[in-house]
């Protein structure tokens, strides 16, 4: 069974802007940095999904995207460590979603729930883009933060598969829907 999630695809121009910040030198090269092609904004983590659920998820995603009437925007505010500030394991870019993006995620969750599709409800949607993962305690007791102010429209939403490998997760777009 594939390990699935729904994500907003980050435009190449935005990825280049994030990566131009020379973050590896500032935060440390001993981290496992996410390759550019894997940078995304997770909207909902679905986990292991059956073939039957996969078909339902594709349809729900298309239907929910087709009902979007206003643009979805994300503002990237800062590069920081998280999710736990005392014992962080990630370097990520924190963001703020506009009301339309928040409503889209809420509607998507409601539509998945109506079809009895399981998804991770442990965490509420907290917009962030993971840039690097710690292999151990390298980031503990550090307080690194860099301001950023970058707003961009979300133009593509994708159903993605995550394959966990020793060198890090590998992501593959299974189904992609472009916003009008």
C-alpha positions as protocol buffer text, in pm:
chain_id: "A"
residue {
  index: 1
  type: UNK
  ca { x: 0 y: 0 z: 0 }
}
residue {
  index: 2
  type: UNK
  ca { x: 139 y: 339 z: -94 }
}
residue {
  index: 3
  type: UNK
  ca { x: 213 y: 607 z: 167 }
}
residue {
  index: 4
  type: UNK
  ca { x: 21 y: 913 z: 44 }
}
residue {
  index: 5
  type: UNK
  ca { x: -13 y: 1283 z: 115 }
}
residue {
  index: 6
  type: UNK
  ca { x: -169 y: 1586 z: -51 }
}
residue {
  index: 7
  type: UNK
  ca { x: 62 y: 1879 z: -117 }
}
residue {
  index: 8
  type: UNK
  ca { x: 83 y: 2219 z: -278 }
}
residue {
  index: 9
  type: UNK
  ca { x: 359 y: 2222 z: -537 }
}
residue {
  index: 10
  type: UNK
  ca { x: 607 y: 2504 z: -482 }
}
residue {
  index: 11
  type: UNK
  ca { x: 689 y: 2696 z: -803 }
}
residue {
  index: 12
  type: UNK
  ca { x: 1051 y: 2666 z: -924 }
}
residue {
  index: 13
  type: UNK
  ca { x: 1101 y: 3043 z: -893 }
}
residue {
  index: 14
  type: UNK
  ca { x: 1008 y: 3025 z: -522 }
}
residue {
  index: 15
  type: UNK
  ca { x: 1234 y: 2724 z: -463 }
}
residue {
  index: 16
  type: UNK
  ca { x: 1524 y: 2914 z: -619 }
}
residue {
  index: 17
  type: UNK
  ca { x: 1453 y: 3214 z: -394 }
}
residue {
  index: 18
  type: UNK
  ca { x: 1448 y: 2993 z: -82 }
}
residue {
  index: 19
  type: UNK
  ca { x: 1764 y: 2808 z: -184 }
}
residue {
  index: 20
  type: UNK
  ca { x: 1946 y: 3133 z: -274 }
}
residue {
  index: 21
  type: UNK
  ca { x: 1955 y: 3217 z: 99 }
}
residue {
  index: 22
  type: UNK
  ca { x: 2269 y: 2998 z: 143 }
}
residue {
  index: 23
  type: UNK
  ca { x: 2100 y: 2821 z: 431 }
}
residue {
  index: 24
  type: UNK
  ca { x: 2334 y: 2522 z: 433 }
}
residue {
  index: 25
  type: UNK
  ca { x: 2620 y: 2746 z: 547 }
}
residue {
  index: 26
  type: UNK
  ca { x: 2405 y: 2918 z: 810 }
}
residue {
  index: 27
  type: UNK
  ca { x: 2233 y: 2612 z: 956 }
}
residue {
  index: 28
  type: UNK
  ca { x: 2498 y: 2346 z: 902 }
}
residue {
  index: 29
  type: UNK
  ca { x: 2605 y: 2110 z: 630 }
}
residue {
  index: 30
  type: UNK
  ca { x: 2579 y: 1799 z: 850 }
}
residue {
  index: 31
  type: UNK
  ca { x: 2203 y: 1796 z: 806 }
}
residue {
  index: 32
  type: UNK
  ca { x: 2013 y: 1594 z: 546 }
}
residue {
  index: 33
  type: UNK
  ca { x: 1901 y: 1868 z: 305 }
}
residue {
  index: 34
  type: UNK
  ca { x: 1585 y: 1814 z: 100 }
}
residue {
  index: 35
  type: UNK
  ca { x: 1662 y: 1805 z: -274 }
}
residue {
  index: 36
  type: UNK
  ca { x: 1499 y: 2088 z: -469 }
}
residue {
  index: 37
  type: UNK
  ca { x: 1266 y: 1850 z: -654 }
}
residue {
  index: 38
  type: UNK
  ca { x: 1126 y: 1729 z: -319 }
}
residue {
  index: 39
  type: UNK
  ca { x: 1041 y: 2071 z: -173 }
}
residue {
  index: 40
  type: UNK
  ca { x: 663 y: 2100 z: -121 }
}
residue {
  index: 41
  type: UNK
  ca { x: 395 y: 2217 z: 123 }
}
residue {
  index: 42
  type: UNK
  ca { x: 215 y: 1924 z: 285 }
}
residue {
  index: 43
  type: UNK
  ca { x: -154 y: 1998 z: 322 }
}
residue {
  index: 44
  type: UNK
  ca { x: -274 y: 1660 z: 454 }
}
residue {
  index: 45
  type: UNK
  ca { x: -80 y: 1345 z: 537 }
}
residue {
  index: 46
  type: UNK
  ca { x: -288 y: 1038 z: 450 }
}
residue {
  index: 47
  type: UNK
  ca { x: -48 y: 755 z: 531 }
}
residue {
  index: 48
  type: UNK
  ca { x: -89 y: 401 z: 399 }
}
residue {
  index: 49
  type: UNK
  ca { x: -382 y: 391 z: 155 }
}
residue {
  index: 50
  type: UNK
  ca { x: -557 y: 107 z: -25 }
}
residue {
  index: 51
  type: UNK
  ca { x: -619 y: 105 z: -402 }
}
residue {
  index: 52
  type: UNK
  ca { x: -988 y: 167 z: -333 }
}
residue {
  index: 53
  type: UNK
  ca { x: -909 y: 470 z: -115 }
}
residue {
  index: 54
  type: UNK
  ca { x: -657 y: 594 z: -371 }
}
residue {
  index: 55
  type: UNK
  ca { x: -933 y: 621 z: -633 }
}
residue {
  index: 56
  type: UNK
  ca { x: -1163 y: 800 z: -389 }
}
residue {
  index: 57
  type: UNK
  ca { x: -887 y: 1041 z: -285 }
}
residue {
  index: 58
  type: UNK
  ca { x: -812 y: 1134 z: -649 }
}
residue {
  index: 59
  type: UNK
  ca { x: -1180 y: 1215 z: -709 }
}
residue {
  index: 60
  type: UNK
  ca { x: -1219 y: 1409 z: -384 }
}
residue {
  index: 61
  type: UNK
  ca { x: -907 y: 1612 z: -461 }
}
residue {
  index: 62
  type: UNK
  ca { x: -1030 y: 1705 z: -810 }
}
residue {
  index: 63
  type: UNK
  ca { x: -1378 y: 1793 z: -688 }
}
residue {
  index: 64
  type: UNK
  ca { x: -1247 y: 2006 z: -401 }
}
residue {
  index: 65
  type: UNK
  ca { x: -997 y: 2189 z: -623 }
}
residue {
  index: 66
  type: UNK
  ca { x: -1268 y: 2257 z: -883 }
}
residue {
  index: 67
  type: UNK
  ca { x: -1475 y: 2436 z: -616 }
}
residue {
  index: 68
  type: UNK
  ca { x: -1201 y: 2690 z: -538 }
}
residue {
  index: 69
  type: UNK
  ca { x: -1330 y: 3035 z: -629 }
}
residue {
  index: 70
  type: UNK
  ca { x: -1050 y: 3261 z: -499 }
}
residue {
  index: 71
  type: UNK
  ca { x: -671 y: 3237 z: -533 }
}
residue {
  index: 72
  type: UNK
  ca { x: -473 y: 3045 z: -272 }
}
residue {
  index: 73
  type: UNK
  ca { x: -167 y: 3226 z: -137 }
}
residue {
  index: 74
  type: UNK
  ca { x: 113 y: 3138 z: 100 }
}
residue {
  index: 75
  type: UNK
  ca { x: 346 y: 3390 z: 264 }
}
residue {
  index: 76
  type: UNK
  ca { x: 680 y: 3256 z: 384 }
}
residue {
  index: 77
  type: UNK
  ca { x: 778 y: 3448 z: 700 }
}
residue {
  index: 78
  type: UNK
  ca { x: 1095 y: 3296 z: 840 }
}
residue {
  index: 79
  type: UNK
  ca { x: 1342 y: 3011 z: 830 }
}
residue {
  index: 80
  type: UNK
  ca { x: 1361 y: 2849 z: 1172 }
}
residue {
  index: 81
  type: UNK
  ca { x: 1402 y: 2524 z: 1364 }
}
residue {
  index: 82
  type: UNK
  ca { x: 1114 y: 2302 z: 1463 }
}
residue {
  index: 83
  type: UNK
  ca { x: 874 y: 2156 z: 1533 }
}
residue {
  index: 84
  type: UNK
  ca { x: 987 y: 2137 z: 1896 }
}
residue {
  index: 85
  type: UNK
  ca { x: 1187 y: 2452 z: 1978 }
}
residue {
  index: 86
  type: UNK
  ca { x: 1392 y: 2284 z: 2255 }
}
residue {
  index: 87
  type: UNK
  ca { x: 1472 y: 1969 z: 2059 }
}
residue {
  index: 88
  type: UNK
  ca { x: 1428 y: 2061 z: 1693 }
}
residue {
  index: 89
  type: UNK
  ca { x: 1491 y: 1810 z: 1419 }
}
residue {
  index: 90
  type: UNK
  ca { x: 1400 y: 2021 z: 1117 }
}
residue {
  index: 91
  type: UNK
  ca { x: 1508 y: 2336 z: 940 }
}
residue {
  index: 92
  type: UNK
  ca { x: 1193 y: 2472 z: 784 }
}
residue {
  index: 93
  type: UNK
  ca { x: 1034 y: 2780 z: 637 }
}
residue {
  index: 94
  type: UNK
  ca { x: 729 y: 2885 z: 837 }
}
residue {
  index: 95
  type: UNK
  ca { x: 444 y: 3042 z: 650 }
}
residue {
  index: 96
  type: UNK
  ca { x: 104 y: 3202 z: 677 }
}
residue {
  index: 97
  type: UNK
  ca { x: -179 y: 3081 z: 456 }
}
residue {
  index: 98
  type: UNK
  ca { x: -451 y: 3313 z: 331 }
}
residue {
  index: 99
  type: UNK
  ca { x: -811 y: 3242 z: 435 }
}
residue {
  index: 100
  type: UNK
  ca { x: -884 y: 3065 z: 104 }
}
residue {
  index: 101
  type: UNK
  ca { x: -597 y: 2818 z: 151 }
}
residue {
  index: 102
  type: UNK
  ca { x: -706 y: 2746 z: 509 }
}
residue {
  index: 103
  type: UNK
  ca { x: -1064 y: 2690 z: 390 }
}
residue {
  index: 104
  type: UNK
  ca { x: -944 y: 2464 z: 108 }
}
residue {
  index: 105
  type: UNK
  ca { x: -758 y: 2239 z: 356 }
}
residue {
  index: 106
  type: UNK
  ca { x: -1063 y: 2237 z: 587 }
}
residue {
  index: 107
  type: UNK
  ca { x: -1297 y: 2145 z: 298 }
}
residue {
  index: 108
  type: UNK
  ca { x: -1060 y: 1877 z: 176 }
}
residue {
  index: 109
  type: UNK
  ca { x: -1048 y: 1721 z: 525 }
}
residue {
  index: 110
  type: UNK
  ca { x: -1428 y: 1733 z: 550 }
}
residue {
  index: 111
  type: UNK
  ca { x: -1469 y: 1569 z: 209 }
}
residue {
  index: 112
  type: UNK
  ca { x: -1218 y: 1295 z: 296 }
}
residue {
  index: 113
  type: UNK
  ca { x: -1394 y: 1231 z: 628 }
}
residue {
  index: 114
  type: UNK
  ca { x: -1733 y: 1197 z: 455 }
}
residue {
  index: 115
  type: UNK
  ca { x: -1583 y: 913 z: 248 }
}
residue {
  index: 116
  type: UNK
  ca { x: -1422 y: 751 z: 554 }
}
residue {
  index: 117
  type: UNK
  ca { x: -1071 y: 824 z: 429 }
}
residue {
  index: 118
  type: UNK
  ca { x: -827 y: 819 z: 720 }
}
residue {
  index: 119
  type: UNK
  ca { x: -574 y: 1101 z: 751 }
}
residue {
  index: 120
  type: UNK
  ca { x: -344 y: 1222 z: 1026 }
}
residue {
  index: 121
  type: UNK
  ca { x: -553 y: 1442 z: 1256 }
}
residue {
  index: 122
  type: UNK
  ca { x: -287 y: 1461 z: 1526 }
}
residue {
  index: 123
  type: UNK
  ca { x: -171 y: 1801 z: 1402 }
}
residue {
  index: 124
  type: UNK
  ca { x: -366 y: 2097 z: 1273 }
}
residue {
  index: 125
  type: UNK
  ca { x: -249 y: 2250 z: 945 }
}
residue {
  index: 126
  type: UNK
  ca { x: 62 y: 2455 z: 1019 }
}
residue {
  index: 127
  type: UNK
  ca { x: 204 y: 2587 z: 691 }
}
residue {
  index: 128
  type: UNK
  ca { x: 574 y: 2506 z: 661 }
}
residue {
  index: 129
  type: UNK
  ca { x: 819 y: 2379 z: 405 }
}
residue {
  index: 130
  type: UNK
  ca { x: 1081 y: 2136 z: 533 }
}
residue {
  index: 131
  type: UNK
  ca { x: 1431 y: 2215 z: 406 }
}
residue {
  index: 132
  type: UNK
  ca { x: 1653 y: 1984 z: 615 }
}
residue {
  index: 133
  type: UNK
  ca { x: 1638 y: 1708 z: 873 }
}
residue {
  index: 134
  type: UNK
  ca { x: 1872 y: 1651 z: 1163 }
}
residue {
  index: 135
  type: UNK
  ca { x: 2043 y: 1315 z: 1196 }
}
residue {
  index: 136
  type: UNK
  ca { x: 2069 y: 1353 z: 1572 }
}
residue {
  index: 137
  type: UNK
  ca { x: 2104 y: 1635 z: 1821 }
}
residue {
  index: 138
  type: UNK
  ca { x: 2284 y: 1886 z: 1594 }
}
residue {
  index: 139
  type: UNK
  ca { x: 2003 y: 2139 z: 1621 }
}
residue {
  index: 140
  type: UNK
  ca { x: 1926 y: 2102 z: 1991 }
}
residue {
  index: 141
  type: UNK
  ca { x: 1970 y: 2411 z: 2206 }
}
residue {
  index: 142
  type: UNK
  ca { x: 2020 y: 2627 z: 1898 }
}
residue {
  index: 143
  type: UNK
  ca { x: 1808 y: 2927 z: 1823 }
}
residue {
  index: 144
  type: UNK
  ca { x: 1862 y: 3000 z: 1457 }
}
residue {
  index: 145
  type: UNK
  ca { x: 1613 y: 3216 z: 1277 }
}
residue {
  index: 146
  type: UNK
  ca { x: 1616 y: 3415 z: 957 }
}
residue {
  index: 147
  type: UNK
  ca { x: 1338 y: 3650 z: 849 }
}
residue {
  index: 148
  type: UNK
  ca { x: 1181 y: 3605 z: 509 }
}
residue {
  index: 149
  type: UNK
  ca { x: 895 y: 3777 z: 331 }
}
residue {
  index: 150
  type: UNK
  ca { x: 788 y: 3592 z: 19 }
}
residue {
  index: 151
  type: UNK
  ca { x: 425 y: 3563 z: -96 }
}
residue {
  index: 152
  type: UNK
  ca { x: 323 y: 3346 z: -389 }
}
residue {
  index: 153
  type: UNK
  ca { x: 8 y: 3188 z: -534 }
}
residue {
  index: 154
  type: UNK
  ca { x: -54 y: 2814 z: -512 }
}
residue {
  index: 155
  type: UNK
  ca { x: -113 y: 2699 z: -871 }
}
residue {
  index: 156
  type: UNK
  ca { x: -90 y: 2321 z: -837 }
}
residue {
  index: 157
  type: UNK
  ca { x: -216 y: 2067 z: -582 }
}
residue {
  index: 158
  type: UNK
  ca { x: -92 y: 1708 z: -603 }
}
residue {
  index: 159
  type: UNK
  ca { x: -158 y: 1367 z: -458 }
}
residue {
  index: 160
  type: UNK
  ca { x: 188 y: 1237 z: -379 }
}
residue {
  index: 161
  type: UNK
  ca { x: 353 y: 916 z: -271 }
}
residue {
  index: 162
  type: UNK
  ca { x: 631 y: 905 z: -15 }
}
residue {
  index: 163
  type: UNK
  ca { x: 881 y: 619 z: -20 }
}
residue {
  index: 164
  type: UNK
  ca { x: 1107 y: 609 z: 282 }
}
residue {
  index: 165
  type: UNK
  ca { x: 1466 y: 521 z: 200 }
}
residue {
  index: 166
  type: UNK
  ca { x: 1790 y: 520 z: 394 }
}
residue {
  index: 167
  type: UNK
  ca { x: 1909 y: 838 z: 216 }
}
residue {
  index: 168
  type: UNK
  ca { x: 1579 y: 1012 z: 287 }
}
residue {
  index: 169
  type: UNK
  ca { x: 1224 y: 1020 z: 160 }
}
residue {
  index: 170
  type: UNK
  ca { x: 1159 y: 1004 z: -213 }
}
residue {
  index: 171
  type: UNK
  ca { x: 845 y: 1176 z: -341 }
}
residue {
  index: 172
  type: UNK
  ca { x: 650 y: 1109 z: -655 }
}
residue {
  index: 173
  type: UNK
  ca { x: 352 y: 1300 z: -795 }
}
residue {
  index: 174
  type: UNK
  ca { x: 73 y: 1051 z: -868 }
}
residue {
  index: 175
  type: UNK
  ca { x: -200 y: 1295 z: -967 }
}
residue {
  index: 176
  type: UNK
  ca { x: -176 y: 1669 z: -1015 }
}
residue {
  index: 177
  type: UNK
  ca { x: -451 y: 1931 z: -1046 }
}
residue {
  index: 178
  type: UNK
  ca { x: -391 y: 2286 z: -1160 }
}
residue {
  index: 179
  type: UNK
  ca { x: -594 y: 2570 z: -1019 }
}
residue {
  index: 180
  type: UNK
  ca { x: -784 y: 2796 z: -1256 }
}
